[in-house]
Short mmCIF file of C-alpha atoms in Angstrom, two decimals:
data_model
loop_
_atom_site.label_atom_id
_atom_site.label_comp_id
_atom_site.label_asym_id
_atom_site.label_seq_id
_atom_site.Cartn_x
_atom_site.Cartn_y
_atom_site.Cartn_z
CA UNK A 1 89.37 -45.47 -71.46
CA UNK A 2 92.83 -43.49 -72.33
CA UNK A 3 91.59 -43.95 -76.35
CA UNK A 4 88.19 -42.64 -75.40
CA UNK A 5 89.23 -39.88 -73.64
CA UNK A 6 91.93 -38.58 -76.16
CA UNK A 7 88.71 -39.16 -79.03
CA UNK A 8 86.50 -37.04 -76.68
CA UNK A 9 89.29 -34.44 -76.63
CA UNK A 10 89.91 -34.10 -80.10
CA UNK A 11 86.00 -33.66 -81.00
CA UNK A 12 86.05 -31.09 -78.25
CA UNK A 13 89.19 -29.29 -79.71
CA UNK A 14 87.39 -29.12 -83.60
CA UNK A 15 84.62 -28.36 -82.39
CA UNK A 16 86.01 -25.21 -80.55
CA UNK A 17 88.39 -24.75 -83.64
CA UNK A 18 85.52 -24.67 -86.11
CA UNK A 19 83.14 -22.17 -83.48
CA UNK A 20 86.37 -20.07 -83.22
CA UNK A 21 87.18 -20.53 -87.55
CA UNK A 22 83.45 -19.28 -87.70
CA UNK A 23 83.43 -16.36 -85.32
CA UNK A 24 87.08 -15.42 -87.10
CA UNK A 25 85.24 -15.78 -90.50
CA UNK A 26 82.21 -13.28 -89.41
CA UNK A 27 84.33 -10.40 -88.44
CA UNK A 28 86.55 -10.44 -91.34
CA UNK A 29 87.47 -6.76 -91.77
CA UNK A 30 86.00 -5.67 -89.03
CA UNK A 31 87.84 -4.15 -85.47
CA UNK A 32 87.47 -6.48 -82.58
CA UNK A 33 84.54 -5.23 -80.36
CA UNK A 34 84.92 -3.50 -77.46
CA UNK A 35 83.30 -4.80 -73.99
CA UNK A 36 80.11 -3.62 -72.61
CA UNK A 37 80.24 -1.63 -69.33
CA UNK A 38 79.07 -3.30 -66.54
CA UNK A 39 78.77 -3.81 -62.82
CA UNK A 40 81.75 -5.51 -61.89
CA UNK A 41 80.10 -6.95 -59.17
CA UNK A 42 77.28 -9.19 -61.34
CA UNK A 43 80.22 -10.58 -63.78
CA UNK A 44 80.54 -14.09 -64.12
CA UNK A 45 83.33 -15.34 -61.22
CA UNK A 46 83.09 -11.93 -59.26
CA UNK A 47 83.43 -13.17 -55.30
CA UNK A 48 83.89 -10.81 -52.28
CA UNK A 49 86.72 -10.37 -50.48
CA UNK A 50 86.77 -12.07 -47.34
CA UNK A 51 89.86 -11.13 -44.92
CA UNK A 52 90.18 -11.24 -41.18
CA UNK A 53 88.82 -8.21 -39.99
CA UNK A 54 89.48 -6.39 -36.33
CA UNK A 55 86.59 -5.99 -34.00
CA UNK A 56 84.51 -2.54 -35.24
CA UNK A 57 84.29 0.85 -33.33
CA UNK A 58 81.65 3.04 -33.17
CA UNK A 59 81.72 6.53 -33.60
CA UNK A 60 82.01 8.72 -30.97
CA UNK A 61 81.77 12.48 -30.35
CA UNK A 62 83.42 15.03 -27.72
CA UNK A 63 81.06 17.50 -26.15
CA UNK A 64 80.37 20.53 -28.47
CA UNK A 65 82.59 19.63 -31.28
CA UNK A 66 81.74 18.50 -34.69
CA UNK A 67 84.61 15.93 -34.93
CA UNK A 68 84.63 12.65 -34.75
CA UNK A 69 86.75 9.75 -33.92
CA UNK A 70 86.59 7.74 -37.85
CA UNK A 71 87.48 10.89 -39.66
CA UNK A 72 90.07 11.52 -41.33
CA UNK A 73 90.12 15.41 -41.30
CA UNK A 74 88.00 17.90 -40.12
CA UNK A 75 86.85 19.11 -43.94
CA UNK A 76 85.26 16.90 -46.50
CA UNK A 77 87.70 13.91 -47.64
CA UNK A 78 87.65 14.24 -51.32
CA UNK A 79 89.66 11.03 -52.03
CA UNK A 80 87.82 7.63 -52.42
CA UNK A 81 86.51 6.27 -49.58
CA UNK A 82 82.56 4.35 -50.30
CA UNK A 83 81.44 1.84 -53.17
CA UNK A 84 81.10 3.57 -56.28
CA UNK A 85 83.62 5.96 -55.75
CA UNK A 86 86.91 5.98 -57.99
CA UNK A 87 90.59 6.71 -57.87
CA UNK A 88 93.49 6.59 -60.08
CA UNK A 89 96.09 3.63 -60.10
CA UNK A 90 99.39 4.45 -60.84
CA UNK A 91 100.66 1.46 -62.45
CA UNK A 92 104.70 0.92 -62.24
CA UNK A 93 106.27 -2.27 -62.16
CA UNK A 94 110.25 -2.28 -63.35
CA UNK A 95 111.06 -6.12 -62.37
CA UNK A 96 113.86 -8.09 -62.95
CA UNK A 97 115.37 -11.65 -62.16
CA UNK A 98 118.73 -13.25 -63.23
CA UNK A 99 119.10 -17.03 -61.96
CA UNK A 100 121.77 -19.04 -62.49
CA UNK A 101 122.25 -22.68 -61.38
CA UNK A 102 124.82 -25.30 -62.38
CA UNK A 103 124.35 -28.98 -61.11
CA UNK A 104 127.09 -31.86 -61.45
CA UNK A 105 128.14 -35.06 -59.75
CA UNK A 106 130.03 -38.38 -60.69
CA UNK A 107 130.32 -41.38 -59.22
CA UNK A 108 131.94 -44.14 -60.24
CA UNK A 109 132.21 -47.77 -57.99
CA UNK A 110 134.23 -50.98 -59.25
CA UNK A 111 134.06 -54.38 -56.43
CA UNK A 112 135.82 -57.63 -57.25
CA UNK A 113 135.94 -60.94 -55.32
CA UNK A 114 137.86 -64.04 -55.63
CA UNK A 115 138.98 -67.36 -54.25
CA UNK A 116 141.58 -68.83 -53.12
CA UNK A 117 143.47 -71.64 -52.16
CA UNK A 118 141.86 -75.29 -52.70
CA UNK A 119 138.66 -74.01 -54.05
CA UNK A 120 140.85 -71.44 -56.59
CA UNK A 121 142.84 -74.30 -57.74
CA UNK A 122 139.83 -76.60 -58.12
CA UNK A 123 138.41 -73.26 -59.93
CA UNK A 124 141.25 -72.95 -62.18
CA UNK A 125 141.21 -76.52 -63.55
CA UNK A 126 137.99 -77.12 -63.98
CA UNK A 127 137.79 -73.85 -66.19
CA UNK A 128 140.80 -74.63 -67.54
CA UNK A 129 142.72 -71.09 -67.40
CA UNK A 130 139.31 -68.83 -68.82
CA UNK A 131 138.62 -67.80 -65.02
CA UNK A 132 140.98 -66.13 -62.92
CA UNK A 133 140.16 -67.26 -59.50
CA UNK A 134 141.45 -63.95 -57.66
CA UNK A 135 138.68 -62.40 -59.98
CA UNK A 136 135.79 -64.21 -60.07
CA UNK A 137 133.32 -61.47 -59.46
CA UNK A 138 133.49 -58.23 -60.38
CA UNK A 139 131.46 -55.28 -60.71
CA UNK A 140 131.64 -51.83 -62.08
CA UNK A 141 129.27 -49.38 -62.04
CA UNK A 142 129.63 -45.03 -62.86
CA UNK A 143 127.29 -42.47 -62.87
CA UNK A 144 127.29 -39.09 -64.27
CA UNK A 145 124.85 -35.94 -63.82
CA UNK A 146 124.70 -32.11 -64.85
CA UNK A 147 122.42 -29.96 -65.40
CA UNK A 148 122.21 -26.45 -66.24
CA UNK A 149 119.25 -23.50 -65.11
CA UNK A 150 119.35 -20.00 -66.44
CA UNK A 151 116.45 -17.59 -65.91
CA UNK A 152 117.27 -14.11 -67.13
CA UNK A 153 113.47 -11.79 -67.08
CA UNK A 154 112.93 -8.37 -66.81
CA UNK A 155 109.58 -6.58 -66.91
CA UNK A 156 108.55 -3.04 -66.89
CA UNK A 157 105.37 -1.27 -67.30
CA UNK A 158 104.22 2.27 -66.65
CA UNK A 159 100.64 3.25 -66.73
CA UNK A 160 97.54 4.78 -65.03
CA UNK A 161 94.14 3.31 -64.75
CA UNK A 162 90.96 4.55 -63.08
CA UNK A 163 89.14 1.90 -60.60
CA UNK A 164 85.87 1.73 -59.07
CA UNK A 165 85.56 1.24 -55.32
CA UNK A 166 83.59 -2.09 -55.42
CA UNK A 167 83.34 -3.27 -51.80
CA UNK A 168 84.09 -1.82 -48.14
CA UNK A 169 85.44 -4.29 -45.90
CA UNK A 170 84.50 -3.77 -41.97
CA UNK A 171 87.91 -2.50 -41.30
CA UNK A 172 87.94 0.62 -43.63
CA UNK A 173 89.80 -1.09 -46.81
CA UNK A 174 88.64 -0.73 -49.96
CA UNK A 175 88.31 -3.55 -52.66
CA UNK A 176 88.89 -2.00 -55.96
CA UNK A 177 88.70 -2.89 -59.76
CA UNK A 178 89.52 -1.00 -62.81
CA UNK A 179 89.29 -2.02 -67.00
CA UNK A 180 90.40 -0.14 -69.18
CA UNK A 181 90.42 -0.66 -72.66
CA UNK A 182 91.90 0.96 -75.82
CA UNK A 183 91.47 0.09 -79.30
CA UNK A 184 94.11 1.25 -82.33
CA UNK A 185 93.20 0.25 -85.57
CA UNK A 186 92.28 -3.48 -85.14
CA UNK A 187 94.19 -4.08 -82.45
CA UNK A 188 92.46 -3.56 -78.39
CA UNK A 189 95.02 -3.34 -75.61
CA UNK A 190 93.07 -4.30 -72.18
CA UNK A 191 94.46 -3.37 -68.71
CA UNK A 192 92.89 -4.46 -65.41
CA UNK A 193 93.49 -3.88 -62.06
CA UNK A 194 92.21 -4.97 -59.01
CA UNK A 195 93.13 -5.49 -55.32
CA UNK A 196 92.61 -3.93 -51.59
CA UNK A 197 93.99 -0.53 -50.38
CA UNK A 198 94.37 1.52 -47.66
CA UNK A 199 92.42 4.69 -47.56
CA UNK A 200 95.72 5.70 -45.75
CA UNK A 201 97.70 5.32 -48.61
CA UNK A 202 95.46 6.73 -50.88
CA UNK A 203 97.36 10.67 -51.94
CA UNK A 204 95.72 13.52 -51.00
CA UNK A 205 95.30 13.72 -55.27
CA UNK A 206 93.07 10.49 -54.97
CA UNK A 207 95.68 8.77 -56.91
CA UNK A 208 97.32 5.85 -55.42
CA UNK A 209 100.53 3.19 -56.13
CA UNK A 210 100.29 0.38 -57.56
CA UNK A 211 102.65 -1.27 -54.73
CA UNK A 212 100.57 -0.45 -52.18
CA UNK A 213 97.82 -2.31 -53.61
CA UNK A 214 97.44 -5.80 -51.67
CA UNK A 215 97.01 -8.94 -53.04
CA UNK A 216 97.24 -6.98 -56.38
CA UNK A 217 95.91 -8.11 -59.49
CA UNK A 218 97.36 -6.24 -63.04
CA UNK A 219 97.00 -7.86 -66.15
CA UNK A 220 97.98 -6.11 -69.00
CA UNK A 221 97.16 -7.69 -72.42
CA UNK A 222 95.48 -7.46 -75.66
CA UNK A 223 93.67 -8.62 -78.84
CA UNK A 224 92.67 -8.78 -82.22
CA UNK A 225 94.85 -9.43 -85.47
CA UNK A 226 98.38 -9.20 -84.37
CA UNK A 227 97.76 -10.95 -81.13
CA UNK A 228 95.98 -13.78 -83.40
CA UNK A 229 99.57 -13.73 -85.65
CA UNK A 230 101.49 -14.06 -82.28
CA UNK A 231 99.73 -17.01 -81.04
CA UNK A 232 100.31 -20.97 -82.19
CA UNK A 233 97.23 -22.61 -83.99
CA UNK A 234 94.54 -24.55 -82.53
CA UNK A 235 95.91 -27.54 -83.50
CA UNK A 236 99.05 -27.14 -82.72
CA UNK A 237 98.14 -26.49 -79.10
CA UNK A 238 96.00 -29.86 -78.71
CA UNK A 239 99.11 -31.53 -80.11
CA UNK A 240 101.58 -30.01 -78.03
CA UNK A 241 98.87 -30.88 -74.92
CA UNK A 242 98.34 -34.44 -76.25
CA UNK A 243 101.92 -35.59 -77.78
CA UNK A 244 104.03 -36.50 -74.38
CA UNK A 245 107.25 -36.35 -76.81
#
């Protein structure tokens, strides 16, 4: 079964290595393509956000005034606030870690056991002076561990986006979702963000951190020839998955 699987795997891997050879082949000299605009909503994986939501209030209006109790100011809200709209993301992440561990223990045992008197002489005669009855048994044993961890990272990015407002959710929040891509030459750099915000926290300039962004989502990325360069071969990464050594 192992054999048949690891045969099934390989096929699968040059098949996918020849596809990829082929579609590698076909844009020779050519700049990677940009992606089609589309509703993020109908791309393949897109789910709604489900959260626990409070119970809803209705609107509700004093006596001869225009005002009323969901708004957030008297005059026309500019910033983003139904599906379709858009703000600006400003992206800033300066991150860093430093982690260092150092493990080590030792142990070390020794047990010995003899005999004496008549059954230690009868012992040492019979063996004829090779055992030593006050050491018949004996055991030793030692053990010796370390290990070393180190993690030294440190990120930082700096960058706007502009998202679409994708989804309300019954408590005001907004689901958002920007792409934004850039191409140089042969080389696209992608950026996407995505998340839920506050319409609180959203600046009176419709622009809004990327910190307050919850259960954020930033991937920033690219592709085409020097990203190909960068990576390992496809056969190199089905031996590194396969080999166990």
């Amino acid at each position: 079964m192992n054999l048949f699987k690891l045969a099934a795997l390989l096929t699968l891997t040059a098949s996918l290595a020849a596809c990829n050879t082929m579609d590698q082949l076909a844009s020779v000299g050519q700049a990677p393509p940009l992606t089609a605009i589309a509703d993020p909503t109908t791309t393949a994986g897109y789910q709604p956000v489900h959260m626990p939501m409070p119970e809803a209030i209705s609107d509700t209006y004093q006596a001869n005034s225009l005002y009323r109790t969901s708004a957030r100011g008297f005059f026309k809200d500019e910033r983003a606030h139904r599906i379709g709209d858009i703000l600006t993301v400003m992206v800033t992440i300066d991150d860093s870690a430093k982690i260092a561990n150092t493990t080590q223990s030792n142990r070390t045992s020794t047990n010995s056991a003899g005999m004496g008197g008549i059954f230690g002489v009868a012992v040492d005669n019979i063996s004829a002076g090779s055992i030593d009855p006050s050491a018949m048994i004996e055991f030793d044993s030692g053990l010796t561990n370390r290990g070393n961890g180190s993690v030294n990272r440190s990120e930082s990015l700096e960058t706007s986006v502009a998202a679409v407002v994708t989804q309300v959710l019954p408590n005001g929040n907004l689901v958002i979702e920007g792409r934004q891509e850039v191409r140089v030459n042969f080389e696209v750099r992608d950026l996407i963000v995505a998340g839920i915000v506050r319409p609180s926290d959203i600046q009176a300039n419709n622009t809004i951190l990327s910190s307050k962004i919850a259960e954020a989502r930033i991937s920033y990325g690219g592709r085409g020839q020097i990203t190909n360069m960068q990576q390992p071969r496809y056969g190199q990464q089905a031996m590194d998955a396969i080999l166990p050594f």
